[in-house]
Amino acid sequence: MTNPISTVHDGDVLVVVSNNPPVNALGQAVRAGLQDAIAQGLADDSVKAIVIRCDGRTFFAGADITEFGKPPVGPNLPEVLDAIEASDKPVVAAIQGTALGGGCEVALACHYRVAVPSAKVGLPEVKLGLIPGAAGTQRLPRLVGAEAALPMVAIGNPISASKAKSIGLVDEIVGEDSLAADAIAFARGKVGQPIPRTSEGTANQDGVKNPAIFDEFRAKNGRKMRGFDAPNAAIEAVRLAGELPYSEGVKKERELFTKLMTGTQSAAMRHYFFAERAANKIDDVPGDTPLIPIAKVGVIGAGTMGGGIAMNFLSAGIPVTILEMQQEALDRGVGVIRKNYENTAKRGRMSAEQVEAAMGNLSTTLEYNDLADCDLVIEAVYENMDVKKEVFGKLDTVVKQGAILASNTSYLNVNEIAAATSRPGYVLGLHFFSPANVMKLLEIVRGAETRHDVLATAMKLSKKIGKVAVVAGVCHGFIGNRMLSPRQEQANALIMEGANYWEVDEVLLDFGFPMGPFQMADLAGIDIGWHRDPSKVTTLREALCAAGRFGQKNGKGFYDYDESRNRTPSDEVRALIAEFAAKSGTPQREISKDEIKERLLYPMVNEGAMILDEGMAQRASDIDVVWINGYGWPLYTGGPMFWADTVGLANIVSGLEKYGLPVCDYLRGKAERGERFNG
């Protein structure tokens, strides 16, 4: 194998170059090559300074994650970084692209750092349930201070070169096209000066002088860190950087890292990292399938979903034409889109120019004929099969041949919709989640006749509009809503048997969901689809609506809400539930939190197993991607199918049997064979 590390002399500066595409990951050969190159530079009296840079589009972008879980092969990264920092000749990191994770730690071990304006630097290990493991939590605070280090280590978002310079992480911003030459000149200018070693820095004293920094950071970021182990370990490591000598701090970092690395949360988050990438692959569609160019998109419906869908394309610079039946609905929808963009601009996430550019790409119409030249048309009308078939029949007659026709249906049969056209191969489902301009998940529903190029184009387009896409087969509710259904059935059954509805919600909140089923009903609106006849009451939902309890929108649903939308359980609802339970003759009993959790989640796993058995999802990890991105399943458990693997499929089966719930043959067979869904 060719050595990924090479060296070249530029006068008295030794330039160490990594060429390990695609991202210069810090695999064993790179680590060994770096160690040897530093030793070479130190042994050569003609070398007065060393520059470390990378070929390709990026600096070292992190550890080689394919080595995770395998026996380590030396030298390890901490050894290499200690050798870099110990050099008595100045070592300069020349950063382009991204310096992430181990790459950032390499830069921290160097004595100086220069970067091009477009570079980004970060320690994103927390996103894999870890903390930096090569002294990043100890060097960074000593260089930039605890306050500046905390978000980098505990939140993990990369920062720009200019931000890095402002906090002292980068010493100089250099030319975008002259990094190599500028880094060499910078290094030459440091010859003969005292060597600044990051491990000897004192900026971390800010956390010693003001220990409230750590509690304030926790309070500010508590919501996004809730349930995750790694952010708290990261905060602890940064705090210790101010309290312990460097060598002791490194030992504590290693202890914290090892505990996380061997725990279930990091395993779950690493599973998700690979799962999201696997979801991009369609097993029987070749990677080189020619794509259909999408230069213009049509959206039918300017309501909440249609407007949100349109925003995805407008934000990506793709022109959109929205069709509505009434001018008033069209004007209202366009007004909401503009308001959404202007609110985003107020929060500093868009400029006024970007708002106008997006709105400038939007056109409106009341005529189907104005969609004739669209390359993709997405229908977002009422969830009714007859209505959708009528829409697709019209589209088939006016939209150019070769264009893709998509339905945003949540449940309905895409094959039946496709049959209303003369081009079923160009029809598929694009199930966006509400709010469509925010939620990352996109279920791409593959019809029986959907062409390979149509499917491949939809997958590619999903990336362009910032979505995480998963391919689903045609079945009622596809992947996500199909699995939601048995959970909702059990939630409804539990409150009839004696469980308090707020306890059902609390169990899911404790598990890590952002809300429970009854909170979700209140948020969505209990009256959605209600027949509007208060005298006709056959279900609890109809009783709530008849009592004027529509949800958060009018301040009372399952819960009562104050002006700030804080919720409290309702005595009126408790009485309605008791009345329905009595009518049905259901005996009341105490129900434990464990039973609630198992009855809510185990049937979802069983449904997921059936989805796999029927080929409605390509792989178990795709189901995990759907639930994490579309339904708030906690990332640190890896998704429903990975979580089932950690619980044990035999335990899932015995739990379902204990409660008299169905167990499909696919799940039972896997459990009996001691298998897992994932690997």
XYZ file of C-alpha atoms in Angstrom:
679
model
C 0.000 0.000 0.000
C 1.256 3.500 -0.843
C 2.191 5.538 2.226
C -0.500 8.235 2.605
C 2.062 10.569 4.246
C 4.855 12.170 2.230
C 7.392 14.901 2.997
C 8.979 17.613 0.903
C 11.604 20.214 1.808
C 10.955 23.881 1.078
C 14.290 25.357 2.111
C 14.499 25.035 5.890
C 10.817 24.035 6.260
C 9.747 20.383 6.109
C 6.247 20.066 4.660
C 4.389 16.931 5.794
C 1.561 16.081 3.391
C -1.336 13.652 3.931
C -3.053 12.214 0.869
C -5.640 9.763 2.201
C -8.849 10.351 0.236
C -11.645 11.083 0.575
C -11.330 12.893 3.937
C -7.773 12.229 5.145
C -9.137 10.105 7.999
C -6.596 9.366 10.714
C -6.236 5.631 10.083
C -3.243 3.607 11.269
C -1.108 4.298 8.165
C -1.692 8.051 8.499
C -0.838 8.030 12.218
C 2.348 6.048 11.642
C 3.313 8.272 8.719
C 2.835 11.427 10.782
C 4.919 10.037 13.615
C 7.735 9.088 11.236
C 7.606 12.452 9.447
C 7.939 14.409 12.699
C 10.876 12.207 13.739
C 12.458 12.851 10.323
C 12.094 16.599 10.743
C 13.576 16.572 14.224
C 16.553 14.454 13.124
C 17.444 16.733 10.207
C 19.495 19.756 11.305
C 18.643 21.585 8.072
C 14.960 21.621 9.053
C 14.044 24.621 11.195
C 10.220 24.348 11.118
C 7.520 21.860 10.085
C 4.190 22.386 8.299
C 1.470 19.727 8.330
C -1.076 19.989 5.532
C -3.369 17.730 3.506
C -3.973 17.195 -0.185
C -7.551 17.019 -1.461
C -10.468 19.077 -0.252
C -9.974 18.820 3.486
C -7.612 18.739 6.446
C -7.865 15.622 8.617
C -11.645 15.297 8.980
C -11.554 12.909 11.935
C -10.795 9.405 13.111
C -11.179 6.426 10.819
C -14.531 5.221 12.138
C -14.126 1.890 10.342
C -11.544 1.114 13.052
C -14.150 1.512 15.832
C -14.665 -1.749 17.675
C -11.566 -3.370 16.180
C -8.353 -4.185 18.093
C -6.150 -1.056 18.126
C -3.008 -0.992 16.001
C -0.313 1.505 17.035
C 0.708 4.150 17.103
C -2.408 5.532 18.741
C -3.389 9.136 18.091
C -2.447 10.499 21.552
C 1.119 9.183 21.110
C 1.421 10.866 17.728
C 0.031 14.156 19.008
C 2.341 14.147 22.021
C 5.284 13.690 19.632
C 4.097 16.654 17.541
C 3.664 18.907 20.565
C 7.023 17.858 22.083
C 8.894 19.030 18.961
C 11.492 21.708 19.693
C 10.972 23.038 16.166
C 7.779 25.018 15.444
C 5.018 22.883 13.902
C 2.236 24.636 11.956
C -1.118 23.099 10.965
C -2.293 24.365 7.554
C -6.079 23.927 7.554
C -8.459 23.822 4.606
C -11.882 22.203 4.358
C -12.673 20.801 7.776
C -10.502 19.917 10.761
C -12.908 17.742 12.723
C -12.523 15.436 15.704
C -9.083 13.886 15.572
C -8.215 16.412 12.863
C -8.929 19.278 15.246
C -6.864 17.457 17.888
C -3.947 17.257 15.431
C -4.246 21.013 14.924
C -4.362 21.570 18.707
C -1.166 19.546 19.180
C 0.631 21.748 16.639
C 2.222 24.912 17.976
C 0.406 27.169 15.501
C -2.642 26.948 13.262
C -3.332 28.817 10.028
C -6.520 28.376 8.018
C -8.163 29.505 4.803
C -11.333 31.646 5.220
C -13.671 28.798 4.185
C -12.253 26.295 6.694
C -14.270 24.889 9.586
C -12.920 23.460 12.844
C -14.741 21.299 15.363
C -14.917 18.444 17.837
C -18.150 16.628 16.863
C -17.493 13.383 18.793
C -20.473 14.150 21.037
C -22.708 13.467 18.008
C -21.483 9.858 18.135
C -22.067 9.639 21.891
C -18.382 10.224 22.655
C -15.982 12.937 23.737
C -12.593 13.661 22.138
C -10.151 10.932 23.103
C -6.762 12.415 22.164
C -6.553 15.233 24.727
C -8.920 17.543 22.830
C -10.890 18.281 26.012
C -7.638 19.212 27.759
C -5.736 21.153 25.100
C -8.687 23.186 23.772
C -9.706 24.862 27.087
C -6.057 25.632 27.843
C -5.833 27.390 24.484
C -9.197 29.210 24.221
C -10.713 29.056 27.724
C -13.454 26.886 29.192
C -16.279 29.197 28.098
C -15.263 29.056 24.417
C -14.418 25.336 24.596
C -17.722 24.156 26.110
C -19.985 24.513 23.039
C -17.334 23.000 20.771
C -16.919 19.921 22.976
C -20.411 19.453 24.452
C -22.586 20.505 21.475
C -20.157 19.572 18.704
C -21.063 22.013 15.927
C -18.043 23.123 13.858
C -17.075 26.792 13.843
C -15.806 28.991 11.011
C -12.181 29.988 10.574
C -13.018 33.565 11.535
C -14.750 32.421 14.740
C -11.784 30.129 15.475
C -9.424 33.092 15.099
C -11.568 35.297 17.342
C -11.335 32.777 20.225
C -7.619 32.086 19.688
C -7.886 28.641 18.154
C -6.508 29.802 14.795
C -3.483 32.129 14.704
C -3.860 33.509 11.203
C -6.318 33.459 8.289
C -4.371 32.975 5.042
C -5.173 33.113 1.326
C -7.851 30.728 0.050
C -5.622 29.752 -2.889
C -2.205 30.161 -1.259
C -2.460 28.020 1.877
C 0.707 25.974 1.275
C 2.947 28.978 0.547
C 1.421 31.128 3.305
C 1.778 28.339 5.890
C 5.448 27.876 4.978
C 6.078 31.618 5.255
C 4.266 31.715 8.606
C 6.324 28.778 9.918
C 9.567 30.374 8.775
C 8.595 33.519 10.696
C 8.345 31.523 13.941
C 11.854 30.023 13.778
C 13.891 31.028 16.804
C 10.871 32.080 18.873
C 9.768 30.302 22.094
C 7.556 27.276 21.326
C 3.927 27.765 22.565
C 2.649 24.348 23.660
C -1.128 24.091 24.012
C -0.924 21.725 26.986
C 0.870 24.491 28.888
C -1.770 27.143 28.144
C -3.585 28.941 30.973
C -6.743 30.239 29.262
C -8.721 27.540 31.099
C -8.440 29.535 34.320
C -11.665 31.326 33.350
C -13.567 28.259 34.569
C -11.629 28.233 37.838
C -12.232 31.918 38.523
C -15.918 31.632 37.540
C -17.167 28.050 38.071
C -20.721 29.235 37.317
C -19.737 28.998 33.620
C -20.502 25.263 33.698
C -23.920 25.469 35.384
C -24.934 28.351 33.125
C -23.950 26.319 30.060
C -25.954 23.322 31.311
C -28.984 25.496 31.975
C -28.793 27.167 28.567
C -28.434 23.885 26.654
C -30.356 21.558 28.949
C -33.148 20.879 26.474
C -30.950 19.741 23.588
C -28.698 17.708 25.930
C -31.549 15.978 27.801
C -31.042 12.240 28.054
C -27.607 12.213 26.422
C -24.600 11.000 28.432
C -21.801 12.427 26.271
C -22.502 16.184 26.699
C -22.292 15.884 30.484
C -19.053 13.911 30.206
C -17.738 16.644 27.891
C -18.614 19.392 30.397
C -16.919 17.393 33.156
C -13.758 16.945 31.075
C -13.545 20.668 30.271
C -14.091 21.529 33.946
C -11.306 19.160 34.982
C -8.958 20.838 32.491
C -8.978 23.835 34.837
C -8.635 21.852 38.049
C -6.091 19.133 37.262
C -2.543 19.124 35.897
C -2.523 18.326 32.169
C -1.359 14.715 32.578
C -4.078 13.999 35.155
C -6.710 15.673 32.991
C -5.733 13.457 30.051
C -6.158 10.358 32.234
C -9.652 11.496 33.275
C -10.541 12.229 29.640
C -9.488 8.683 28.733
C -11.639 7.227 31.545
C -14.671 9.231 30.438
C -14.056 8.362 26.771
C -13.717 4.634 27.497
C -16.900 4.550 29.569
C -18.841 6.209 26.736
C -17.203 4.086 24.026
C -18.263 0.865 25.758
C -21.776 2.121 26.600
C -25.042 1.582 24.738
C -25.602 5.256 23.856
C -22.465 5.577 21.746
C -23.167 2.198 20.121
C -26.660 3.463 19.277
C -25.439 6.782 17.889
C -22.711 5.134 15.824
C -25.352 2.743 14.512
C -27.437 5.735 13.468
C -24.440 7.402 11.789
C -24.052 4.396 9.474
C -27.829 3.856 9.206
C -28.394 7.303 7.708
C -25.744 6.615 5.068
C -27.101 3.143 4.322
C -30.588 4.601 3.773
C -29.220 6.435 0.715
C -28.587 3.125 -1.041
C -31.410 1.427 -2.952
C -30.468 -2.230 -3.214
C -31.597 -2.892 -6.783
C -30.985 0.572 -8.294
C -27.461 0.979 -9.736
C -25.497 3.936 -8.397
C -24.863 5.227 -11.928
C -28.572 5.346 -12.887
C -29.093 8.492 -15.052
C -31.077 11.153 -13.200
C -33.991 13.258 -14.452
C -33.110 16.986 -14.358
C -35.404 18.902 -11.984
C -35.404 22.575 -12.952
C -38.967 23.458 -11.933
C -41.378 22.019 -9.374
C -45.163 22.250 -9.137
C -47.019 21.946 -5.830
C -50.792 21.410 -5.659
C -52.211 22.945 -2.507
C -51.088 26.105 -0.701
C -52.105 24.983 2.782
C -49.770 24.122 5.661
C -48.265 21.084 3.917
C -48.167 22.487 0.387
C -46.578 25.735 1.528
C -44.002 23.917 3.647
C -43.148 21.557 0.781
C -42.709 24.503 -1.585
C -40.316 26.200 0.848
C -37.913 23.256 0.673
C -37.414 23.780 -3.045
C -37.454 27.589 -2.922
C -34.731 27.546 -0.255
C -32.641 25.310 -2.524
C -33.008 27.780 -5.415
C -35.472 25.661 -7.409
C -38.414 27.591 -8.931
C -41.855 26.489 -7.695
C -45.368 27.034 -9.052
C -48.167 26.538 -6.510
C -51.655 25.652 -7.730
C -54.806 26.321 -5.694
C -58.506 26.271 -6.541
C -59.322 29.677 -4.988
C -57.376 32.950 -5.135
C -58.039 33.585 -1.453
C -56.399 30.278 -0.446
C -53.478 31.034 -2.772
C -52.929 34.493 -1.285
C -53.176 33.150 2.243
C -50.644 30.386 1.508
C -48.133 32.760 -0.098
C -48.523 35.105 2.884
C -47.667 32.283 5.287
C -44.587 31.336 3.233
C -43.345 34.939 3.293
C -44.030 35.237 7.021
C -42.109 32.010 7.704
C -39.120 33.286 5.739
C -39.230 36.696 7.432
C -39.316 35.038 10.871
C -36.272 32.974 9.871
C -34.531 36.205 8.828
C -35.406 37.822 12.187
C -33.632 34.947 13.917
C -30.543 35.663 11.822
C -30.705 32.454 9.780
C -31.412 34.193 6.478
C -30.655 37.598 5.022
C -33.352 39.889 3.613
C -31.818 39.273 0.175
C -32.178 35.507 0.604
C -35.835 35.946 1.578
C -36.509 37.946 -1.579
C -34.565 35.473 -3.721
C -36.681 32.591 -2.400
C -39.942 34.481 -2.876
C -38.770 35.543 -6.351
C -38.639 31.868 -7.338
C -42.311 31.377 -6.393
C -45.151 31.712 -8.892
C -48.845 30.991 -8.357
C -51.714 29.789 -10.485
C -55.334 28.655 -10.470
C -54.882 26.681 -13.722
C -53.522 23.141 -14.101
C -52.112 24.085 -17.514
C -49.514 26.297 -15.814
C -47.869 23.132 -14.451
C -47.282 21.749 -17.954
C -43.528 22.459 -18.031
C -42.740 21.267 -14.477
C -40.236 18.434 -14.066
C -41.793 17.324 -10.777
C -45.303 17.946 -9.466
C -46.169 17.157 -5.832
C -49.805 16.862 -4.807
C -50.577 17.974 -1.232
C -54.393 17.952 -1.158
C -56.962 16.417 1.183
C -56.205 12.802 2.233
C -58.965 11.198 0.190
C -58.368 8.604 -2.525
C -61.072 9.863 -4.908
C -59.772 13.429 -4.675
C -56.184 12.331 -5.265
C -57.095 10.137 -8.248
C -58.966 13.044 -9.796
C -55.914 15.309 -9.330
C -53.537 12.767 -10.872
C -55.866 12.195 -13.810
C -55.758 15.926 -14.557
C -51.977 16.091 -14.117
C -51.535 13.209 -16.523
C -53.260 15.144 -19.280
C -51.399 18.456 -18.846
C -47.903 17.799 -17.419
C -45.188 17.007 -19.964
C -44.153 13.407 -20.549
C -41.071 12.371 -18.576
C -42.026 14.516 -15.574
C -42.378 12.914 -12.127
C -45.782 12.986 -10.426
C -45.682 12.595 -6.634
C -48.262 12.325 -3.864
C -47.678 13.614 -0.352
C -50.075 10.995 0.999
C -49.510 9.758 4.570
C -51.407 6.467 4.262
C -53.011 5.889 0.873
C -52.108 3.315 -1.776
C -49.622 4.874 -4.211
C -50.236 2.089 -6.753
C -53.926 2.965 -6.887
C -53.054 6.649 -7.335
C -50.553 5.760 -10.092
C -53.219 3.717 -11.885
C -55.197 6.937 -12.434
C -52.462 7.968 -14.910
C -51.071 6.590 -18.153
C -47.527 6.786 -16.688
C -47.432 4.743 -13.449
C -43.646 4.387 -13.791
C -43.299 8.123 -13.188
C -45.477 8.133 -10.047
C -44.263 7.757 -6.464
C -45.028 8.976 -2.962
C -43.085 11.818 -1.346
C -44.338 11.813 2.236
C -43.150 15.023 3.894
C -43.630 15.480 7.626
C -45.224 18.554 9.194
C -43.942 21.242 9.371
C -42.549 20.236 5.970
C -40.050 23.093 5.800
C -38.517 22.011 9.147
C -38.816 18.232 9.577
C -35.886 16.344 8.091
C -37.570 13.045 7.211
C -38.875 12.270 3.732
C -40.463 8.864 3.124
C -40.064 8.056 -0.567
C -42.789 5.558 -1.392
C -41.875 3.223 -4.216
C -44.820 2.072 -6.282
C -44.971 -1.320 -7.993
C -44.065 0.310 -11.315
C -41.914 3.253 -10.166
C -38.915 3.470 -12.515
C -35.310 3.300 -11.305
C -34.463 6.761 -12.644
C -37.525 8.262 -10.928
C -36.530 6.726 -7.587
C -32.860 7.684 -7.945
C -33.827 11.259 -8.867
C -36.077 11.564 -5.810
C -33.270 10.316 -3.542
C -30.763 12.766 -4.999
C -33.246 15.635 -4.836
C -33.984 14.897 -1.173
C -30.358 15.656 -0.344
C -30.466 18.904 -2.276
C -33.429 20.112 -0.219
C -31.823 19.022 3.065
C -33.919 15.948 3.805
C -33.013 12.527 5.156
C -34.798 10.144 2.783
C -35.870 6.543 3.343
C -37.445 4.302 0.698
C -40.714 2.640 1.760
C -42.956 0.130 0.016
C -46.682 0.545 -0.574
C -48.663 -0.421 2.519
C -51.123 1.432 4.758
C -49.133 4.115 6.585
C -45.829 3.087 4.941
C -43.140 2.751 7.666
C -43.659 5.506 10.236
C -47.432 5.840 10.483
C -47.901 2.094 10.188
C -45.784 1.608 13.341
C -47.463 4.543 15.097
C -50.857 2.862 14.810
C -50.292 -0.057 17.262
C -48.698 2.357 19.764
C -51.783 4.558 19.645
C -54.067 1.511 20.011
C -52.260 0.509 23.189
C -52.240 4.083 24.539
C -56.030 4.209 24.133
C -56.465 0.753 25.678
C -54.256 1.610 28.662
C -56.308 4.647 29.690
C -59.492 2.561 29.497
C -57.920 -0.055 31.793
C -56.929 2.434 34.495
C -53.708 4.149 33.448
C -53.874 7.928 33.690
C -53.344 9.530 30.287
C -50.697 11.898 31.665
C -48.780 8.863 33.006
C -48.802 7.354 29.511
C -47.343 10.592 28.161
C -44.793 10.768 30.992
C -43.500 7.259 30.250
C -42.653 8.283 26.688
C -41.190 11.601 27.871
C -38.975 9.705 30.334
C -37.928 7.364 27.534
C -36.781 10.391 25.538
C -39.632 11.315 23.193
C -40.404 15.053 22.914
C -44.083 14.352 23.642
C -46.516 11.551 24.379
C -49.560 10.439 22.346
C -52.091 12.592 24.188
C -49.903 15.690 24.090
C -49.474 15.004 20.369
C -53.261 14.756 19.899
C -53.703 18.124 21.605
C -51.005 19.717 19.472
C -52.387 18.363 16.184
C -56.000 19.140 17.105
C -58.474 16.555 18.417
C -61.152 17.895 16.084
C -59.268 17.037 12.860
C -61.700 14.919 10.846
C -64.484 15.235 13.450
C -68.001 15.004 11.964
C -69.009 18.231 13.818
C -72.192 16.772 15.313
C -72.058 17.222 19.146
C -75.062 14.934 19.593
C -73.296 11.962 17.997
C -70.863 10.620 20.601
C -69.588 7.061 20.197
C -65.891 7.486 21.057
C -63.807 9.347 23.627
C -62.512 11.622 20.888
C -66.046 12.539 19.838
C -66.907 13.180 23.502
C -63.951 15.554 23.850
C -64.960 17.420 20.702
C -68.603 17.603 21.805
C -67.353 19.181 25.053
C -65.437 21.778 23.014
C -62.077 20.292 23.903
C -60.189 20.629 20.596
C -56.613 20.758 21.913
C -54.017 23.485 22.340
C -55.749 25.665 19.725
C -58.573 26.540 22.151
C -56.777 25.933 25.441
C -58.338 22.592 26.333
C -57.987 19.072 24.961
C -56.826 16.096 26.979
C -55.088 18.751 29.090
C -56.052 22.242 30.204
C -53.637 24.932 28.957
C -52.773 28.359 30.339
C -51.766 31.409 28.254
C -48.188 30.068 27.983
C -49.509 26.654 26.840
C -48.368 24.970 30.042
C -50.509 21.876 30.529
C -52.305 20.387 33.539
C -54.454 17.218 33.619
C -58.194 17.854 33.360
C -60.787 16.567 35.833
C -63.410 16.798 33.075
C -61.380 14.493 30.812
C -60.683 12.086 33.658
C -64.456 11.826 34.246
C -65.139 11.277 30.508
C -62.565 8.443 30.395
C -64.076 6.824 33.507
C -67.536 7.054 31.933
C -66.395 5.340 28.716
C -64.506 2.653 30.667
C -67.641 1.954 32.733
C -69.833 1.750 29.603
C -67.464 -0.767 28.036
C -67.293 -2.809 31.250
C -63.485 -2.608 31.311
C -62.154 -3.464 34.812
C -59.952 -0.747 36.329
C -56.544 -1.514 37.865
C -53.198 0.015 38.744
C -50.820 -0.140 35.761
C -47.072 0.145 36.262
C -44.777 2.386 34.230
C -42.948 -0.715 32.987
C -46.167 -2.174 31.602
C -47.037 1.125 29.933
C -43.618 1.311 28.283
C -43.655 -2.286 27.097
C -47.202 -2.127 25.755
C -46.476 1.083 23.868
C -43.109 0.119 22.378
C -43.059 -3.671 21.953
C -45.978 -3.708 19.458
C -44.085 -1.123 17.391
C -41.152 -3.519 17.162
C -43.493 -6.307 16.103
C -44.957 -4.070 13.384
C -41.434 -3.146 12.272
C -40.635 -6.844 11.987
C -43.662 -7.336 9.720
C -42.581 -4.369 7.600
C -39.189 -6.051 7.109
C -40.746 -9.444 6.427
C -42.992 -7.920 3.736
C -40.095 -5.995 2.152
C -41.746 -2.629 2.890
C -38.398 -1.379 4.258
C -35.045 -2.377 2.819
C -33.305 -2.845 6.152
C -33.991 -2.546 9.880
C -31.757 0.508 10.145
C -34.001 2.346 7.641
C -36.855 1.995 10.142
C -34.596 3.512 12.807
C -33.849 6.468 10.515
C -37.578 7.048 9.950
C -38.437 7.087 13.635
C -35.508 9.221 14.759
C -36.065 11.891 12.095
C -39.840 11.859 11.798
C -41.269 10.946 15.187
C -38.776 12.030 17.838
C -37.566 8.560 18.831
C -34.514 9.359 21.019
C -31.295 9.197 19.035
C -29.331 7.820 21.978
C -31.317 4.556 21.817
C -30.557 4.091 18.096
C -34.184 3.810 16.917
C -36.870 1.176 17.585
C -35.168 -1.755 15.890
C -31.709 -1.109 17.374
C -33.336 -0.554 20.764
C -35.103 -3.908 20.381
C -31.710 -5.508 19.734
C -30.373 -4.029 22.999
C -33.457 -5.157 24.956
C -33.188 -8.615 23.362
C -35.700 -9.975 20.848
C -36.561 -12.888 23.145
C -37.551 -10.363 25.836
C -39.702 -8.480 23.324
C -41.480 -11.710 22.348
C -42.108 -12.795 25.952
C -43.343 -9.285 26.813
C -45.826 -9.285 23.940
C -47.066 -12.741 24.953
C -47.413 -11.635 28.589
C -49.871 -8.919 27.543
C -51.695 -11.130 25.027
C -50.423 -9.082 22.088
C -49.614 -10.516 18.640
C -46.120 -11.775 17.756
C -45.320 -12.152 14.060
C -43.436 -15.205 12.782
C -40.509 -13.078 11.576
C -39.872 -11.635 15.050
C -40.418 -14.973 16.787
C -38.044 -16.732 14.405
C -35.283 -14.190 14.929
C -35.711 -14.410 18.700
C -35.573 -18.215 18.664
C -32.382 -18.148 16.577
C -30.788 -15.589 18.884
C -30.505 -13.086 16.021
C -30.652 -9.301 15.907
C -32.390 -6.957 13.471
C -29.146 -5.048 12.890
C -26.098 -7.161 12.117
